[in-house]
Coordinates of C-alpha atoms in Angstrom, one line a residue:
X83 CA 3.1 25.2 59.5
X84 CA 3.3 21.4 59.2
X85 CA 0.9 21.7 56.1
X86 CA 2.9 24.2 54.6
X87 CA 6.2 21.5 55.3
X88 CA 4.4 19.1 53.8
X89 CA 3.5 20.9 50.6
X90 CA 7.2 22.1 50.7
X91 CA 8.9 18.7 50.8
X92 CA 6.1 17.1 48.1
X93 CA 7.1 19.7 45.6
X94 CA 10.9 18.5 46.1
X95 CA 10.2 14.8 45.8
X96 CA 7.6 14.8 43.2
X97 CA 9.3 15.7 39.1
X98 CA 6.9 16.2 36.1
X99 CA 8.1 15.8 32.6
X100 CA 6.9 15.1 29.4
X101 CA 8.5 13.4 26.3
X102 CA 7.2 13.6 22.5
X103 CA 6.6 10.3 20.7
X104 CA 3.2 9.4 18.0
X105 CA 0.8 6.6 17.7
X106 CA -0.1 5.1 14.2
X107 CA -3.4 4.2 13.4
X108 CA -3.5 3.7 9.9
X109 CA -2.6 6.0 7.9
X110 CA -3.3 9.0 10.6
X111 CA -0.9 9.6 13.2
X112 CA -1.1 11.5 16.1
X113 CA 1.4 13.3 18.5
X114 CA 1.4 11.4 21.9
X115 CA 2.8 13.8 25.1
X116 CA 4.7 10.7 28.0
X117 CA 4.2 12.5 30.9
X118 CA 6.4 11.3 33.1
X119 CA 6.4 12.3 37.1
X120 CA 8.2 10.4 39.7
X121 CA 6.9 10.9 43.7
X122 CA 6.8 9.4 46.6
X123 CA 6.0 5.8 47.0
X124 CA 6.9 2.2 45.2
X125 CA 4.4 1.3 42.3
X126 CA 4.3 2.4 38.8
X127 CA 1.3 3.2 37.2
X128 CA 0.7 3.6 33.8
X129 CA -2.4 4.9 31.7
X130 CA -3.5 6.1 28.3
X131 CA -5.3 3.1 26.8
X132 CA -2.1 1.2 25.8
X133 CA -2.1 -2.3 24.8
X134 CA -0.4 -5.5 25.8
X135 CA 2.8 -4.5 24.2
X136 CA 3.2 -1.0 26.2
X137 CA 1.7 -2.2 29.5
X138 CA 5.2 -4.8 29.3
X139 CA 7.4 -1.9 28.5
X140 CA 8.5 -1.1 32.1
X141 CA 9.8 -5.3 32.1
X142 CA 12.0 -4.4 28.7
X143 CA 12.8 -0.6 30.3
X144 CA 13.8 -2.0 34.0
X145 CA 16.2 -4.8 32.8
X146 CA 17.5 -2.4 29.5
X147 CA 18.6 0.4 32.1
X148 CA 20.6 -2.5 34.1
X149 CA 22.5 -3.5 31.1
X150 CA 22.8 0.5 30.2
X151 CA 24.4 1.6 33.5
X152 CA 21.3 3.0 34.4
X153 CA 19.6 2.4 38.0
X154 CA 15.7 2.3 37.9
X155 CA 14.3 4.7 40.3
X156 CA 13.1 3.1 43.8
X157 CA 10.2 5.6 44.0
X158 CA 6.5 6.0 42.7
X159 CA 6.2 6.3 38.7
X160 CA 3.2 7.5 37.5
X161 CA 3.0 7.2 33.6
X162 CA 0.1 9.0 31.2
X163 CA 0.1 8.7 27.2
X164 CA -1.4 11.5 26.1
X165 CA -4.1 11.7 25.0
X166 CA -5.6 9.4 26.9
X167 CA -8.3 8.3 25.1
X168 CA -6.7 7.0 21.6
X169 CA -5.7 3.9 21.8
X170 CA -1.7 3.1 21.5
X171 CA -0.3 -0.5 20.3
X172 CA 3.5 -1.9 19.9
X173 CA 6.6 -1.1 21.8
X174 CA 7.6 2.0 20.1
X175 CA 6.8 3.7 23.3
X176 CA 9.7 2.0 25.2
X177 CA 12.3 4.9 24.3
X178 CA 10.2 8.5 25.1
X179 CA 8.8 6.9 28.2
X180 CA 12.5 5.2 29.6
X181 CA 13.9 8.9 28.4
X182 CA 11.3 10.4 30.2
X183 CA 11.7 8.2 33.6
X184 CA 15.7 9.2 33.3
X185 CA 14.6 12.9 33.0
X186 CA 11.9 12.8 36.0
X187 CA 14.6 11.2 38.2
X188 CA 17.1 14.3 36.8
X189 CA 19.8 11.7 35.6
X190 CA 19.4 13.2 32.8
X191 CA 18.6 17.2 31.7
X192 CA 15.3 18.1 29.9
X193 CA 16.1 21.5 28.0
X194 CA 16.0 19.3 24.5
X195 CA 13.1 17.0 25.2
X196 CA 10.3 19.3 23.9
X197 CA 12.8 19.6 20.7
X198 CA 12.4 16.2 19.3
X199 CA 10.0 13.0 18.5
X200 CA 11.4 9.5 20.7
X201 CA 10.4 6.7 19.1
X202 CA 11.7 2.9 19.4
X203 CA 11.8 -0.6 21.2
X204 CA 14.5 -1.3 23.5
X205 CA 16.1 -4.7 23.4
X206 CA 16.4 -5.9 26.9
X207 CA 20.4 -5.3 26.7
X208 CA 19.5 -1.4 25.6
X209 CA 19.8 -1.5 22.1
X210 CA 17.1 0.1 19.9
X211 CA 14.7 -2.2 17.5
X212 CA 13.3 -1.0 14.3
X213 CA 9.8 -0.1 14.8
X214 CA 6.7 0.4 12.0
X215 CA 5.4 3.6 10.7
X216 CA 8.5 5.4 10.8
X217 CA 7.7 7.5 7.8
X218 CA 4.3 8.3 8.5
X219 CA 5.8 9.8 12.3
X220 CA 8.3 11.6 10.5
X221 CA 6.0 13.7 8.3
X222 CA 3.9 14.1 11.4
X223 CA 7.0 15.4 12.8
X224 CA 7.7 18.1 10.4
X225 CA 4.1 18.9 10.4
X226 CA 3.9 19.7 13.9
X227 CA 6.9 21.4 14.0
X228 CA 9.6 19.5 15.7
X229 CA 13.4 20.2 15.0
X230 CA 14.2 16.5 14.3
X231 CA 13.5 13.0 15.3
X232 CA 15.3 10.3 17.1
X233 CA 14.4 6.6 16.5
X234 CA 16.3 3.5 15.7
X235 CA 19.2 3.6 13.1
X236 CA 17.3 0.5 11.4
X237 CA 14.4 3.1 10.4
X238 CA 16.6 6.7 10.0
X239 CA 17.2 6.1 6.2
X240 CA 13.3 5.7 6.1
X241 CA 12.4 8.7 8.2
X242 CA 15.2 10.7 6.7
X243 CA 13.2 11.3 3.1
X244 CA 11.1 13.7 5.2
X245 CA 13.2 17.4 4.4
X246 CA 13.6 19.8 6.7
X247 CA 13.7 17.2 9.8
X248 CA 16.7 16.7 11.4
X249 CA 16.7 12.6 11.7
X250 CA 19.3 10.8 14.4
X251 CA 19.4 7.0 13.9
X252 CA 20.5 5.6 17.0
X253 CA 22.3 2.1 17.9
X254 CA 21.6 2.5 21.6
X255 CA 19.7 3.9 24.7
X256 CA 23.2 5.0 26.2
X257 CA 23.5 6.8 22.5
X258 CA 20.0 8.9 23.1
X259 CA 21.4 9.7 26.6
X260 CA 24.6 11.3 25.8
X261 CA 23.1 12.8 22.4
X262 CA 20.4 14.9 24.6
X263 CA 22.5 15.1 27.5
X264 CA 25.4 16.7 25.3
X265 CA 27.8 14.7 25.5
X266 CA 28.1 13.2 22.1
X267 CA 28.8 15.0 18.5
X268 CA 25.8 12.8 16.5
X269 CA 25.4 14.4 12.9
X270 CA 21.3 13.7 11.7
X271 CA 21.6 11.7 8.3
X272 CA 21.6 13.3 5.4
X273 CA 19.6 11.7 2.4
X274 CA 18.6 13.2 -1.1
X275 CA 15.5 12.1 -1.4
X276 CA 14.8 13.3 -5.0
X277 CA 18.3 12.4 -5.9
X278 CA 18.1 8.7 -4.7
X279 CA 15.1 8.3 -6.1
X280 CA 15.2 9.4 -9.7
X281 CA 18.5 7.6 -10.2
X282 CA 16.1 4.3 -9.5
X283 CA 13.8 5.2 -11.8
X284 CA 15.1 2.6 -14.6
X285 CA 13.0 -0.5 -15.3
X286 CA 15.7 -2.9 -14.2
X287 CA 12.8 -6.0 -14.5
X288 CA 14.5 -9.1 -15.8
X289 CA 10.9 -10.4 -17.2
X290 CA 10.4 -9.2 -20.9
X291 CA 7.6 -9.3 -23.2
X292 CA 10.0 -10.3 -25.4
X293 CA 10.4 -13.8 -24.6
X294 CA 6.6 -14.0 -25.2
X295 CA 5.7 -16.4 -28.1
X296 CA 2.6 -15.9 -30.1
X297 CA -0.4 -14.0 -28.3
X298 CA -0.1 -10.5 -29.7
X299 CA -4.2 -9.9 -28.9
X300 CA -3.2 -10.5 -25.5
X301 CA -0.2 -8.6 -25.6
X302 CA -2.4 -5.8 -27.3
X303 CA -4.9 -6.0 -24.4
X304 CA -2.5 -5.7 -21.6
X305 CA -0.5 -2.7 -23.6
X306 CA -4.0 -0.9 -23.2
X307 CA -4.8 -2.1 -19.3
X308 CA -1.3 -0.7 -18.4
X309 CA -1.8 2.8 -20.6
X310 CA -5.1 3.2 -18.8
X311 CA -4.8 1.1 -15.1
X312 CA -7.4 -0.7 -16.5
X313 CA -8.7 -4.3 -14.7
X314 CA -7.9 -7.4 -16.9
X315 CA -8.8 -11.0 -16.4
X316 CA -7.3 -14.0 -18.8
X317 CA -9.4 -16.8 -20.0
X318 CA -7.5 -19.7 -21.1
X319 CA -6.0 -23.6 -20.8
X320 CA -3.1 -24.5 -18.6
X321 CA 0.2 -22.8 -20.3
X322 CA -1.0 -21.0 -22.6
X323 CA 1.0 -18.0 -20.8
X324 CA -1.8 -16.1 -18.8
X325 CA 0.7 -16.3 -15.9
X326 CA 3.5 -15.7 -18.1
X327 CA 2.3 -12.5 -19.7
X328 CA 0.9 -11.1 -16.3
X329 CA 4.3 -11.3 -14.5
X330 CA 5.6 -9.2 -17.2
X331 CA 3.5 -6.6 -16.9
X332 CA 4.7 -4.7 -14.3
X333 CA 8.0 -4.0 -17.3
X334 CA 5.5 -2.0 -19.4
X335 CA 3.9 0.0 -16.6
X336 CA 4.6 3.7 -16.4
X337 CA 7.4 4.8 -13.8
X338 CA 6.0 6.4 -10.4
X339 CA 5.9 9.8 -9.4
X340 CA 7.6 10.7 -6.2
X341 CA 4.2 11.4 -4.8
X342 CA 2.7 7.7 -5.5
X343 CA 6.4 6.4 -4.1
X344 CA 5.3 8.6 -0.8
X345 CA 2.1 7.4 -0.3
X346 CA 2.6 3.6 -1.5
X347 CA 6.2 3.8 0.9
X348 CA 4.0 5.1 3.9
X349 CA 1.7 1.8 3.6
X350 CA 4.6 -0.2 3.2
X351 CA 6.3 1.0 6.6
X352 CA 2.9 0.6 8.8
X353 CA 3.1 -2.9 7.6
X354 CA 6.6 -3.5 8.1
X355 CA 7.4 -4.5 4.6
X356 CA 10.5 -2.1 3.6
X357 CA 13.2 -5.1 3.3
X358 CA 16.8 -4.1 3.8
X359 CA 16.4 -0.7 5.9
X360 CA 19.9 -0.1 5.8
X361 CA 19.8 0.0 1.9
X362 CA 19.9 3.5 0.8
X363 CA 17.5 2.2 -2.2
X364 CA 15.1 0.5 0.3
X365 CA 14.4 4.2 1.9
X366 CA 11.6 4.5 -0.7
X367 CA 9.5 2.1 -3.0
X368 CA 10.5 3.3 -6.3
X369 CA 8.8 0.4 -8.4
X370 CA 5.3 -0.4 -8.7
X371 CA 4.3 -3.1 -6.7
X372 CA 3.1 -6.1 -7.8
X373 CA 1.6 -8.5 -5.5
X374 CA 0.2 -11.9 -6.1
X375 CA -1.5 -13.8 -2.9
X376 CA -2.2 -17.3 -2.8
X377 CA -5.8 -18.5 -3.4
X378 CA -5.8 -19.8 -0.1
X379 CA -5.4 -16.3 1.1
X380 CA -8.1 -14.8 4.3
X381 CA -10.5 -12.0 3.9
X382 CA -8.5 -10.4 6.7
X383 CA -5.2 -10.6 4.4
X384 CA -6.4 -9.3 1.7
X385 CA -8.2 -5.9 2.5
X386 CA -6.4 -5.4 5.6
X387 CA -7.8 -5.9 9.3
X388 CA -7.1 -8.1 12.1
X389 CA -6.2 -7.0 15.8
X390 CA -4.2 -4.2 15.0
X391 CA -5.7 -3.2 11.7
X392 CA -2.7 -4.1 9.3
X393 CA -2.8 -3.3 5.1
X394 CA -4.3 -6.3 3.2
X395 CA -2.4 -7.1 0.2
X396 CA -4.7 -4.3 -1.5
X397 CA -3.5 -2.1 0.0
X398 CA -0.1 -3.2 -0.2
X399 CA -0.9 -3.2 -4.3
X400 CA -1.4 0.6 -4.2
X401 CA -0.6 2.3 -7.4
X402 CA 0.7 -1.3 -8.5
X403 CA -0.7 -4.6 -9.4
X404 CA -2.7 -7.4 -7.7
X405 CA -2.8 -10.5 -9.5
X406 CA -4.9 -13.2 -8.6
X407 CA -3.8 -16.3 -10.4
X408 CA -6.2 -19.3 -10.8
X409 CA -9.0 -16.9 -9.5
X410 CA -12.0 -19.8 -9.5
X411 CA -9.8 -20.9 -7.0
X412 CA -10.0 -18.1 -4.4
X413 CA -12.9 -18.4 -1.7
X414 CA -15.8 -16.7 -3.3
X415 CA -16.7 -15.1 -0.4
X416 CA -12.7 -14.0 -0.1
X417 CA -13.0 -12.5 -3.8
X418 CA -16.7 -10.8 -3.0
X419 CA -15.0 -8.5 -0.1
X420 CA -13.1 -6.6 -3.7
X421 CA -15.9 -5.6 -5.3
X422 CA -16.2 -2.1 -2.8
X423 CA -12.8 -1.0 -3.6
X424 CA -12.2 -2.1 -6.8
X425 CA -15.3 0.2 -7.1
X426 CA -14.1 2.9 -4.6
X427 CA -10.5 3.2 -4.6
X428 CA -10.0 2.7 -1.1
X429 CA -10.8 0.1 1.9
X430 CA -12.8 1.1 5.5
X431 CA -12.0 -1.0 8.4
X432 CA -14.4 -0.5 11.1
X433 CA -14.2 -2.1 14.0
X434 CA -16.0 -1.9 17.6
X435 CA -13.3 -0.1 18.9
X436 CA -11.7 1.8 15.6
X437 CA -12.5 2.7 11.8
X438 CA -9.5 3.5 9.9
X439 CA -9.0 3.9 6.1
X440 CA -6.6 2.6 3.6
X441 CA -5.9 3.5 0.0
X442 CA -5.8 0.9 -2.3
X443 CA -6.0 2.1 -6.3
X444 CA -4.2 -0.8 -7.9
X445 CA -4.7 -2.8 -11.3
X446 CA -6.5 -5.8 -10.7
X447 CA -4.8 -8.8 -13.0
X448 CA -6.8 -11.8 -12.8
X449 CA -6.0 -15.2 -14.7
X450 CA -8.2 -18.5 -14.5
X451 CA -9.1 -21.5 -16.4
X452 CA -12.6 -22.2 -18.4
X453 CA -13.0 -25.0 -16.2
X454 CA -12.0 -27.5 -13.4
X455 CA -9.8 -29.4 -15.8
X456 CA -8.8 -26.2 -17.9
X457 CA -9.6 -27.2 -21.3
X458 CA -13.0 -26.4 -22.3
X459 CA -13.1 -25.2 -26.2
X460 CA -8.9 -26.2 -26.1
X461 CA -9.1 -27.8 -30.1
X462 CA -5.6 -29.8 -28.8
X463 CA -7.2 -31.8 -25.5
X464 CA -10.2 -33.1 -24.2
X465 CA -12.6 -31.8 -21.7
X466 CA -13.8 -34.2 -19.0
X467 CA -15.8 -31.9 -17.4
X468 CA -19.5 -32.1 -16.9
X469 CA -22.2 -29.2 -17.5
X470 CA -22.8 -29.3 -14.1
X471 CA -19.0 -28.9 -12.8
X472 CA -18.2 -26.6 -15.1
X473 CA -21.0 -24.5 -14.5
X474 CA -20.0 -24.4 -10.6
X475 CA -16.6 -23.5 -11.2
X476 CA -17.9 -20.1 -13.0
X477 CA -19.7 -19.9 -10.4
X478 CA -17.0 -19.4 -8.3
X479 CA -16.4 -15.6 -10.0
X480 CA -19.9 -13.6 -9.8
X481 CA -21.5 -11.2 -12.2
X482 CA -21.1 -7.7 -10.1
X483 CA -16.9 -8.4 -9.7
X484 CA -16.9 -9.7 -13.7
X485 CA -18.4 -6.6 -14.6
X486 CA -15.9 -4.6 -12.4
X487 CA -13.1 -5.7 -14.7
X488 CA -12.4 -3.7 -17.8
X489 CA -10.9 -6.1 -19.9
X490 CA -11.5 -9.5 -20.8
X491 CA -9.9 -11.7 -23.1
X492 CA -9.7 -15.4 -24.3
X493 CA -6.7 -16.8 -24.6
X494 CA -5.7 -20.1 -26.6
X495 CA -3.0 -22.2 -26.6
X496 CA 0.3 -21.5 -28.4
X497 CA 0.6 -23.3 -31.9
X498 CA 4.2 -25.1 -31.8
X499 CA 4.5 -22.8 -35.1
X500 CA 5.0 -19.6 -33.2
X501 CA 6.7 -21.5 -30.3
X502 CA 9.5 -22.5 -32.5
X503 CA 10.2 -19.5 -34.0
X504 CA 13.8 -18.1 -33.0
X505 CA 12.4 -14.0 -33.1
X506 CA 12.0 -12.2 -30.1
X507 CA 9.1 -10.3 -29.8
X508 CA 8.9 -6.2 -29.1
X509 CA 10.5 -5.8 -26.2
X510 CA 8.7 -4.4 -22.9
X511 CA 10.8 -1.2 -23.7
X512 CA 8.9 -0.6 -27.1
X513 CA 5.9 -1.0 -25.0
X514 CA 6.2 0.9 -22.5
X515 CA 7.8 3.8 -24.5
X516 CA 3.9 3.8 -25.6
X517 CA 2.3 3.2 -22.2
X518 CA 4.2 6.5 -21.0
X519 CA 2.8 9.0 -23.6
X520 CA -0.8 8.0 -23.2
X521 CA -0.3 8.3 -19.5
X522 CA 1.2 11.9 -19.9
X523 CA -1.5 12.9 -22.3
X524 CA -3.6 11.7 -19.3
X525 CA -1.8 13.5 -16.9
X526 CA -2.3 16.7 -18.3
X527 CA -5.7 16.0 -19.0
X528 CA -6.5 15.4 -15.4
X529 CA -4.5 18.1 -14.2
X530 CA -6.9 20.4 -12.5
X531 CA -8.6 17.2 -11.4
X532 CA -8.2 16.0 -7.8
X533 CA -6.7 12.2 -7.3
X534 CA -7.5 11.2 -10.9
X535 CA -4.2 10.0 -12.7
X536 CA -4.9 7.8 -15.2
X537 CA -8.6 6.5 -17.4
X538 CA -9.7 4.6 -15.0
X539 CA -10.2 6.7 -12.4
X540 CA -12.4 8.5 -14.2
X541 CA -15.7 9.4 -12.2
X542 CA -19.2 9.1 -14.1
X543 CA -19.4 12.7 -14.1
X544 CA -16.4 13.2 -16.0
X545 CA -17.1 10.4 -19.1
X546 CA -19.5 13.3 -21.0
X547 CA -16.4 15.6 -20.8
X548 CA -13.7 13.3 -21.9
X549 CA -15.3 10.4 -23.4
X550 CA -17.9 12.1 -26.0
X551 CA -18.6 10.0 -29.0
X552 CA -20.2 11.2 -31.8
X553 CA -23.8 9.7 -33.4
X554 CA -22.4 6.9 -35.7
X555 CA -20.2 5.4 -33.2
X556 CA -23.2 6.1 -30.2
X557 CA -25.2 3.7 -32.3
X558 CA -22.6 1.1 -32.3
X559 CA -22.4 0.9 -28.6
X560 CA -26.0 0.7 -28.5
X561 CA -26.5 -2.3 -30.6
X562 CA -23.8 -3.7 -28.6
X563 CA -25.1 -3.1 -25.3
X564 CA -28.4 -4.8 -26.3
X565 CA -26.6 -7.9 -27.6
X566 CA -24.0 -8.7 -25.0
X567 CA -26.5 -7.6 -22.3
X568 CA -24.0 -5.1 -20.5
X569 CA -24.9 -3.3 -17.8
X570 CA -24.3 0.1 -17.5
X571 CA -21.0 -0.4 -15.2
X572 CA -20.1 -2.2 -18.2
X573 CA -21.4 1.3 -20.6
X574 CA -19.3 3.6 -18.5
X575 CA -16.1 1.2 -18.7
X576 CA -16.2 0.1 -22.3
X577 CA -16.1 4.7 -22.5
X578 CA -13.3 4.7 -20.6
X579 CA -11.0 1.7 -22.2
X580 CA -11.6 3.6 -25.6
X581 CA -10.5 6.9 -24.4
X582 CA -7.4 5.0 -23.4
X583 CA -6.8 3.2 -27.1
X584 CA -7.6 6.8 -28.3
X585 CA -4.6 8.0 -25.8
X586 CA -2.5 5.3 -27.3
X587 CA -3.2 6.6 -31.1
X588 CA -2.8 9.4 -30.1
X589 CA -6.5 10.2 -31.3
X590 CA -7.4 13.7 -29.7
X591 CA -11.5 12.0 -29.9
X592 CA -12.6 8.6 -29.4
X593 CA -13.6 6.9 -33.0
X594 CA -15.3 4.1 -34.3
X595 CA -12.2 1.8 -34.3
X596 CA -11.4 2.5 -30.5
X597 CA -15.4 1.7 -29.5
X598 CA -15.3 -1.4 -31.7
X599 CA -12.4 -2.6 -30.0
X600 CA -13.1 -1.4 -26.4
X601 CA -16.2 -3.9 -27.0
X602 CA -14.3 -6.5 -27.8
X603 CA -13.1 -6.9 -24.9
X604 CA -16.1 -7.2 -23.1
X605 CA -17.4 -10.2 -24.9
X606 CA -16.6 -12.4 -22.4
X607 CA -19.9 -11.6 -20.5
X608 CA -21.1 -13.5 -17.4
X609 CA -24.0 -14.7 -19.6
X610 CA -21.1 -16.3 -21.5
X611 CA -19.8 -18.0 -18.8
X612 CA -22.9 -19.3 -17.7
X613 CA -23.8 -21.0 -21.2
X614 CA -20.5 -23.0 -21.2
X615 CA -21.8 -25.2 -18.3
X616 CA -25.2 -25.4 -20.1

């Protein structure tokens, strides 16, 4: 009898309920169940491989329920983030496990808690903090099957692209209260995504190839890396416009789809980088990105890493640009770590305790100067460099990432001829008018093919179906192979830079004239560099 008492009166005091939120690890996110259940006794206890940041929650929970109204329950709290074995990191679990605690304690009912994702930090005065990752969650949302989401109004315009998911922005933890308690009228936000997004789709760059003096090779060579997403490095002295020109080149670069604005957006959220959230036009990247690190940038900053595995900047470059400037003066064991996924498209991250994968297809720009003083060969200045110095300072850029860049071109100063001309030259808009309709002929070229957009994603497999050439022009590459020593990296990508000047002709085969000039920009071999410090 007493037993049967005892069982009788644990059931009454003991409450188990469970709360939806997700953890972000990478690009992968998974559903995480708070189970909640309050009992007997004084301690709280919380499990499920949580960090730093989520053990401290019930310090940011206690004191945000006494500025709330709320009181913090004076019984046991036993916490579990399911499942219990993936590790969970930041504060976004502050909101589904202090719901959940409210709930368990019955200040609050529970009919409406298996109907939608919690997600957010709570200030210590209640209100909710914009959090990371919110678009990833919200597609994971939708793909599990949840009627809507409720997370910071910082982070609903970038949840509320996701269709068909009702998305609740919230100011407050008193707001998530009466919203699933019933006692407030909140509408979800509506947002047109495709709307929004193709009224952005205007190149509203204030850089313009038109303010470009002189250098129409260049300009000629960059017109073909943008039509293709080829790699291209610039050779030259100190203003002679590498910089100039490669700033400018995100104006002649083809508009993205509103699947590469998904996938480059998502990246952009886990790493926190969306600007102005309550923009409407921030909700989605709608521009390529260009990014352009310091030379004095980390290993870890660049492909991505660190404690809680963050995108590297080339990651953050996906579907865009990354442009080295000065690119001798990078840490050649910094520029080494690119040579894998300028090769692979994508970056691995392992770890001890995780392995998690970004994308990372971007344009790699590069500029740099012959040497440590910058004007080797310039007619117009001397060189005070020494064999020896110079030959270090190429040094600095090694043969296997050279030969993983398509493009490579000398650049010389500007004669004060063409710099005092009064003409503008073609506009980016010319340019790009051209970029576009070799990258649709490529788009329909690739259509049955899976994650291949443009030239130069072209697998090996795929060169003798695209890029056949016929015997006159096979001998030409030949002769030039054995000359400029190429390797056959270099074979595959000299292929795939002509079927791109072909695209721009609007050639339906590659020819002699496209080969001849796809080699051309691979005379700048590493066995060049090396005899200009001889």
């Amino acid at each position: 009898m007493y037993f049967s008492l005892f069982i009788f009166h644990f059931i009454i005091l003991t409450m188990l309920v469970k709360t939806y939120c997700a953890a972000v690890n990478g690009l992968n996110v998974t559903t995480v169940t708070v189970e909640v259940s309050v009992e007997m006794g004084q301690c709280l206890y919380l499990s499920g491989l949580g960090d730093e940041a989520v053990r401290e929650s019930q310090s940011r929970i206690r004191t945000a329920y006494l500025y709330s109204g709320y009181k913090f329950p004076n019984k046991g709290i036993t916490i579990n983030l399911a499942p219990a074995d993936l590790r969970k990191e930041g504060a976004s679990f502050d909101l589904p496990i202090a719901i959940g605690i409210l709930a368990a304690n019955e200040d609050i009912p529970k009919e409406l808690l298996d109907k939608y994702l919690l997600i957010g930090e709570l200030g210590l005065d209640g209100t909710l903090q914009p959090i990371r990752g919110a678009l990833p969650i919200a597609i994971k949302a939708r793909k599990e099957g949840y009627k809507g989401m409720i997370l910071p109004h910082a982070n609903a315009r970038e949840a509320a692209v996701v269709n068909n998911l009702e998305v609740y922005g919230m100011e407050k933890l008193t707001d998530v209260v009466q919203f699933l308690s019933g006692q407030s009228d909140a509408q979800p936000l509506e947002y047109d995504t495709r709307k929004v997004f193709y009224e952005q789709q205007t190149n509203s760059s204030d850089l313009d190839f038109a303010d470009v003096k002189g250098q129409d090779s260049v300009k000629r060579a960059m017109e073909v890396a943008a039509a293709g997403g080829h790699n291209l490095i610039m050779i030259g002295p100190p203003g002679s416009g590498k910089s100039m020109m490669a700033k400018r080149l995100p104006s002649i670069l083809p508009p993205l789809s509103l699947s590469e604005s998904l996938e480059t957006t998502q990246i952009h959220s886990i790493a926190g980088k969306l600007g102005n959230v309550n923009d409407k036009n921030s909700a989605l990247i709608y521009q390529r990105p260009f990014r352009s690190p310091h030379h004095t940038i980390s290993q870890v900053a660049l492909v991505g890493g660190g404690s809680n595995a963050m995108p590297g900047e080339i990651s953050l470059a996906h579907n865009g640009v990354l442009f080295c400037d000065e690119l001798p003066e990078f840490n050649k064991n910094t520029l080494e770590v690119l040579r894998q996924p300028l090769e692979d498209r994508c970056i691995t991250i392992s770890r001890a305790k995780y392995t998690i994968e970004y994308p990372c297809s971007f344009m790699f720009v590069a500029s740099a100067n012959p040497c440590p003083c910058g004007y080797y060969g310039d007619p117009t200045h001397h060189c005070a460099c020494t064999p020896n110095q110079i030959q270090r300072y190429m040094n600095k850029i090694s043969g296997p990432l050279l030969d993983r860049i398509d493009i490579q071109v000398d650049i010389v100063a500007v004669p004060f001829s063409e710099l005092s001309k009064t003409a503008k030259g073609e506009p980016s808009s010319e340019i790009r008018k051209r970029v576009i309709a070799a990258r649709q002929i490529q788009t329909e070229r690739f259509k049955d093919e899976k994650s291949i957009h443009c030239n130069a994603q072209m697998t090996d497999r795929m060169l003798a179906k695209y890029c056949a050439i016929d015997e006159q022009t096979t001998t030409l590459l030949h002769n030039a192979m054995e000359r400029l020593h190429l390797s056959a990296r270099a074979y595959s990508r000299i292929l795939k830079v002509a079927r791109t000047i072909a695209d721009i002709e609007g050639s339906e085969n590659i020819q002699m004239p496209h080969i001849a000039e796809a080699i051309g920009y691979r005379q700048l071999d590493r066995g060049d560099w090396a005899e200009r410090g001889m």
